PDB file of C-alpha atoms in Angstrom:
ATOM      1  CA  MET A   8      76.039 108.948 112.594  1.00  0.00           C
ATOM      2  CA  THR A   9      76.663 112.680 112.484  1.00  0.00           C
ATOM      3  CA  VAL A  10      74.383 114.923 110.471  1.00  0.00           C
ATOM      4  CA  VAL A  11      76.191 117.663 108.572  1.00  0.00           C
ATOM      5  CA  PRO A  12      74.265 120.945 108.229  1.00  0.00           C
ATOM      6  CA  ALA A  13      73.381 121.803 104.642  1.00  0.00           C
ATOM      7  CA  GLN A  14      75.958 124.156 103.170  1.00  0.00           C
ATOM      8  CA  THR A  15      74.942 123.536  99.595  1.00  0.00           C
ATOM      9  CA  THR A  16      71.926 122.898  97.453  1.00  0.00           C
ATOM     10  CA  ALA A  17      73.364 119.872  95.659  1.00  0.00           C
ATOM     11  CA  ALA A  18      76.410 117.671  95.324  1.00  0.00           C
ATOM     12  CA  GLU A  19      77.184 116.801  91.718  1.00  0.00           C
ATOM     13  CA  VAL A  20      80.180 114.465  91.974  1.00  0.00           C
ATOM     14  CA  MET A  21      81.805 112.707  94.912  1.00  0.00           C
ATOM     15  CA  ALA A  22      84.757 110.472  95.670  1.00  0.00           C
ATOM     16  CA  LEU A  23      85.552 108.436  98.767  1.00  0.00           C
ATOM     17  CA  ALA A  24      89.160 108.145  99.958  1.00  0.00           C
ATOM     18  CA  PRO A  25      90.518 104.578  99.729  1.00  0.00           C
ATOM     19  CA  ASP A  26      90.841 104.324 103.521  1.00  0.00           C
ATOM     20  CA  GLY A  27      87.313 105.653 104.072  1.00  0.00           C
ATOM     21  CA  THR A  28      88.411 108.601 106.221  1.00  0.00           C
ATOM     22  CA  ALA A  29      87.488 111.381 103.788  1.00  0.00           C
ATOM     23  CA  VAL A  30      84.923 112.143 101.120  1.00  0.00           C
ATOM     24  CA  ALA A  31      85.245 114.876  98.506  1.00  0.00           C
ATOM     25  CA  ALA A  32      82.229 116.394  96.790  1.00  0.00           C
ATOM     26  CA  ILE A  33      81.730 118.963  94.073  1.00  0.00           C
ATOM     27  CA  GLU A  34      78.930 121.093  95.441  1.00  0.00           C
ATOM     28  CA  ILE A  35      76.733 123.887  94.182  1.00  0.00           C
ATOM     29  CA  ALA A  36      76.596 126.523  96.915  1.00  0.00           C
ATOM     30  CA  ARG A  37      73.393 128.344  97.725  1.00  0.00           C
ATOM     31  CA  LYS A  38      74.494 131.402  95.740  1.00  0.00           C
ATOM     32  CA  GLY A  39      75.043 129.288  92.634  1.00  0.00           C
ATOM     33  CA  GLU A  40      78.801 129.155  93.106  1.00  0.00           C
ATOM     34  CA  TYR A  41      80.718 125.916  92.867  1.00  0.00           C
ATOM     35  CA  GLN A  42      83.102 124.551  95.458  1.00  0.00           C
ATOM     36  CA  THR A  43      84.806 121.281  96.226  1.00  0.00           C
ATOM     37  CA  CYS A  44      84.762 120.241  99.852  1.00  0.00           C
ATOM     38  CA  VAL A  45      86.819 117.475 101.440  1.00  0.00           C
ATOM     39  CA  TRP A  46      84.983 116.179 104.524  1.00  0.00           C
ATOM     40  CA  ASP A  47      86.453 114.198 107.412  1.00  0.00           C
ATOM     41  CA  VAL A  48      84.142 111.202 107.743  1.00  0.00           C
ATOM     42  CA  ALA A  49      84.740 110.665 111.497  1.00  0.00           C
ATOM     43  CA  THR A  50      84.100 114.271 112.545  1.00  0.00           C
ATOM     44  CA  ALA A  51      81.784 115.367 109.713  1.00  0.00           C
ATOM     45  CA  LYS A  52      83.833 118.566 109.459  1.00  0.00           C
ATOM     46  CA  PRO A  53      85.459 120.020 106.362  1.00  0.00           C
ATOM     47  CA  ARG A  54      89.187 119.381 105.990  1.00  0.00           C
ATOM     48  CA  ALA A  55      89.538 121.670 102.988  1.00  0.00           C
ATOM     49  CA  ILE A  56      87.329 123.725 100.702  1.00  0.00           C
ATOM     50  CA  LEU A  57      88.394 124.595  97.158  1.00  0.00           C
ATOM     51  CA  HIS A  58      86.487 127.540  95.725  1.00  0.00           C
ATOM     52  CA  MET A  59      86.589 126.609  92.071  1.00  0.00           C
ATOM     53  CA  ARG A  60      84.377 124.913  89.560  1.00  0.00           C
ATOM     54  CA  CYS A  61      85.403 121.302  89.063  1.00  0.00           C
ATOM     55  CA  ASN A  62      84.076 118.423  86.989  1.00  0.00           C
ATOM     56  CA  SER A  63      85.810 115.316  88.301  1.00  0.00           C
ATOM     57  CA  LEU A  64      87.565 114.010  91.411  1.00  0.00           C
ATOM     58  CA  ALA A  65      89.863 111.117  92.297  1.00  0.00           C
ATOM     59  CA  PHE A  66      91.789 110.275  95.457  1.00  0.00           C
ATOM     60  CA  SER A  67      95.304 108.912  95.186  1.00  0.00           C
ATOM     61  CA  PRO A  68      95.678 105.335  96.450  1.00  0.00           C
ATOM     62  CA  ASP A  69      97.301 106.563  99.696  1.00  0.00           C
ATOM     63  CA  GLY A  70      94.368 108.956 100.241  1.00  0.00           C
ATOM     64  CA  LYS A  71      96.624 111.990 100.748  1.00  0.00           C
ATOM     65  CA  THR A  72      96.081 113.687  97.387  1.00  0.00           C
ATOM     66  CA  LEU A  73      92.924 114.724  95.559  1.00  0.00           C
ATOM     67  CA  ALA A  74      93.095 115.067  91.771  1.00  0.00           C
ATOM     68  CA  VAL A  75      90.635 117.596  90.399  1.00  0.00           C
ATOM     69  CA  GLY A  76      89.584 117.874  86.764  1.00  0.00           C
ATOM     70  CA  SER A  77      88.304 121.236  85.575  1.00  0.00           C
ATOM     71  CA  GLY A  78      88.361 123.660  82.672  1.00  0.00           C
ATOM     72  CA  GLU A  79      86.085 125.721  80.499  1.00  0.00           C
ATOM     73  CA  PRO A  80      83.952 123.685  78.062  1.00  0.00           C
ATOM     74  CA  SER A  81      85.537 123.615  74.584  1.00  0.00           C
ATOM     75  CA  ARG A  82      88.354 125.895  75.775  1.00  0.00           C
ATOM     76  CA  GLY A  83      90.747 123.712  77.746  1.00  0.00           C
ATOM     77  CA  GLY A  84      91.028 121.193  80.527  1.00  0.00           C
ATOM     78  CA  ASP A  85      93.115 121.416  83.663  1.00  0.00           C
ATOM     79  CA  ILE A  86      94.217 118.876  86.256  1.00  0.00           C
ATOM     80  CA  THR A  87      95.257 119.973  89.730  1.00  0.00           C
ATOM     81  CA  LEU A  88      96.551 117.906  92.649  1.00  0.00           C
ATOM     82  CA  TRP A  89      95.687 119.010  96.208  1.00  0.00           C
ATOM     83  CA  ASP A  90      96.876 117.985  99.668  1.00  0.00           C
ATOM     84  CA  ILE A  91      93.643 116.964 101.418  1.00  0.00           C
ATOM     85  CA  HIS A  92      94.902 117.818 104.906  1.00  0.00           C
ATOM     86  CA  SER A  93      96.184 121.338 104.244  1.00  0.00           C
ATOM     87  CA  GLY A  94      94.048 122.218 101.221  1.00  0.00           C
ATOM     88  CA  LYS A  95      97.192 123.430  99.440  1.00  0.00           C
ATOM     89  CA  LEU A  96      97.857 123.048  95.755  1.00  0.00           C
ATOM     90  CA  ILE A  97     100.574 120.454  95.100  1.00  0.00           C
ATOM     91  CA  LYS A  98     100.709 120.537  91.296  1.00  0.00           C
ATOM     92  CA  ASN A  99      98.925 122.344  88.501  1.00  0.00           C
ATOM     93  CA  TYR A 100      98.797 120.656  85.111  1.00  0.00           C
ATOM     94  CA  ALA A 101      97.129 123.459  83.126  1.00  0.00           C
ATOM     95  CA  GLU A 102      95.672 123.098  79.634  1.00  0.00           C
ATOM     96  CA  ARG A 103      96.252 119.341  79.354  1.00  0.00           C
ATOM     97  CA  HIS A 104      93.075 118.771  77.333  1.00  0.00           C
ATOM     98  CA  LEU A 105      91.138 120.677  74.664  1.00  0.00           C
ATOM     99  CA  ASP A 106      87.938 120.477  76.739  1.00  0.00           C
ATOM    100  CA  SER A 107      86.910 120.206  80.399  1.00  0.00           C
ATOM    101  CA  VAL A 108      88.314 117.169  82.225  1.00  0.00           C
ATOM    102  CA  PHE A 109      85.319 114.958  83.042  1.00  0.00           C
ATOM    103  CA  ALA A 110      86.941 111.827  84.445  1.00  0.00           C
ATOM    104  CA  LEU A 111      90.105 110.981  86.399  1.00  0.00           C
ATOM    105  CA  ASP A 112      91.557 107.902  88.064  1.00  0.00           C
ATOM    106  CA  PHE A 113      94.889 106.860  89.549  1.00  0.00           C
ATOM    107  CA  THR A 114      96.640 103.574  88.896  1.00  0.00           C
ATOM    108  CA  PRO A 115      96.813 101.362  92.018  1.00  0.00           C
ATOM    109  CA  ASP A 116     100.460 102.344  92.637  1.00  0.00           C
ATOM    110  CA  GLY A 117      99.603 106.073  92.331  1.00  0.00           C
ATOM    111  CA  LYS A 118     102.296 106.705  89.725  1.00  0.00           C
ATOM    112  CA  LEU A 119      99.961 107.359  86.791  1.00  0.00           C
ATOM    113  CA  LEU A 120      96.770 109.361  86.420  1.00  0.00           C
ATOM    114  CA  ALA A 121      94.286 108.733  83.599  1.00  0.00           C
ATOM    115  CA  SER A 122      92.067 111.549  82.346  1.00  0.00           C
ATOM    116  CA  CYS A 123      89.551 112.228  79.619  1.00  0.00           C
ATOM    117  CA  SER A 124      87.676 115.295  78.517  1.00  0.00           C
ATOM    118  CA  GLY A 125      84.569 116.336  76.609  1.00  0.00           C
ATOM    119  CA  TRP A 126      83.405 115.854  73.077  1.00  0.00           C
ATOM    120  CA  THR A 127      86.130 117.835  71.323  1.00  0.00           C
ATOM    121  CA  GLU A 128      88.855 115.230  71.830  1.00  0.00           C
ATOM    122  CA  SER A 129      88.784 111.468  72.014  1.00  0.00           C
ATOM    123  CA  PRO A 130      91.883 110.031  73.689  1.00  0.00           C
ATOM    124  CA  ILE A 131      92.133 108.984  77.275  1.00  0.00           C
ATOM    125  CA  ARG A 132      95.456 110.408  78.400  1.00  0.00           C
ATOM    126  CA  LEU A 133      97.910 108.907  80.872  1.00  0.00           C
ATOM    127  CA  TRP A 134     100.088 111.224  82.994  1.00  0.00           C
ATOM    128  CA  ASP A 135     103.161 110.632  85.128  1.00  0.00           C
ATOM    129  CA  VAL A 136     102.046 112.041  88.488  1.00  0.00           C
ATOM    130  CA  GLY A 137     105.573 113.002  89.521  1.00  0.00           C
ATOM    131  CA  THR A 138     106.533 114.939  86.411  1.00  0.00           C
ATOM    132  CA  GLY A 139     103.195 115.801  84.807  1.00  0.00           C
ATOM    133  CA  ALA A 140     104.442 114.379  81.511  1.00  0.00           C
ATOM    134  CA  GLU A 141     102.000 112.643  79.203  1.00  0.00           C
ATOM    135  CA  VAL A 142     103.113 109.012  78.944  1.00  0.00           C
ATOM    136  CA  GLY A 143     100.365 107.541  76.797  1.00  0.00           C
ATOM    137  CA  ARG A 144      97.085 107.887  74.944  1.00  0.00           C
ATOM    138  CA  LEU A 145      94.300 105.397  74.544  1.00  0.00           C
ATOM    139  CA  GLU A 146      92.589 106.163  71.227  1.00  0.00           C
ATOM    140  CA  GLY A 147      89.347 104.932  69.744  1.00  0.00           C
ATOM    141  CA  HIS A 148      87.136 104.667  72.834  1.00  0.00           C
ATOM    142  CA  ARG A 149      84.261 106.687  71.320  1.00  0.00           C
TER     143      ARG A 149
END
């Protein structure tokens, strides 16, 4: 087992890649800034670091893409898709919710992404990953 030196004071949310080779964590840095780090499990070294405040994480079923839910509370929710090897932004689905995006998950085939936000809106939304189009809403889960 490799011990990773402390870069942060706390990890708030984490997700493990389906193949077990990477873990992503939303971390609070020592200066109070937020970042999301994707770690290589075998080497215990960062693959990518996203310097942005995030609320939720989900790996695609193939483990190549990290979905990140973010947004300002009660102001709007964003979903971004990132390449975990390069750390580059693949897609930006801005302002898809009325509140911060607090939960995300891919369907097993990776074609759809489900998301939900805070208290200001109730539906779980379903997105086509390829186009970013909303393809469904699941109402009444409150």
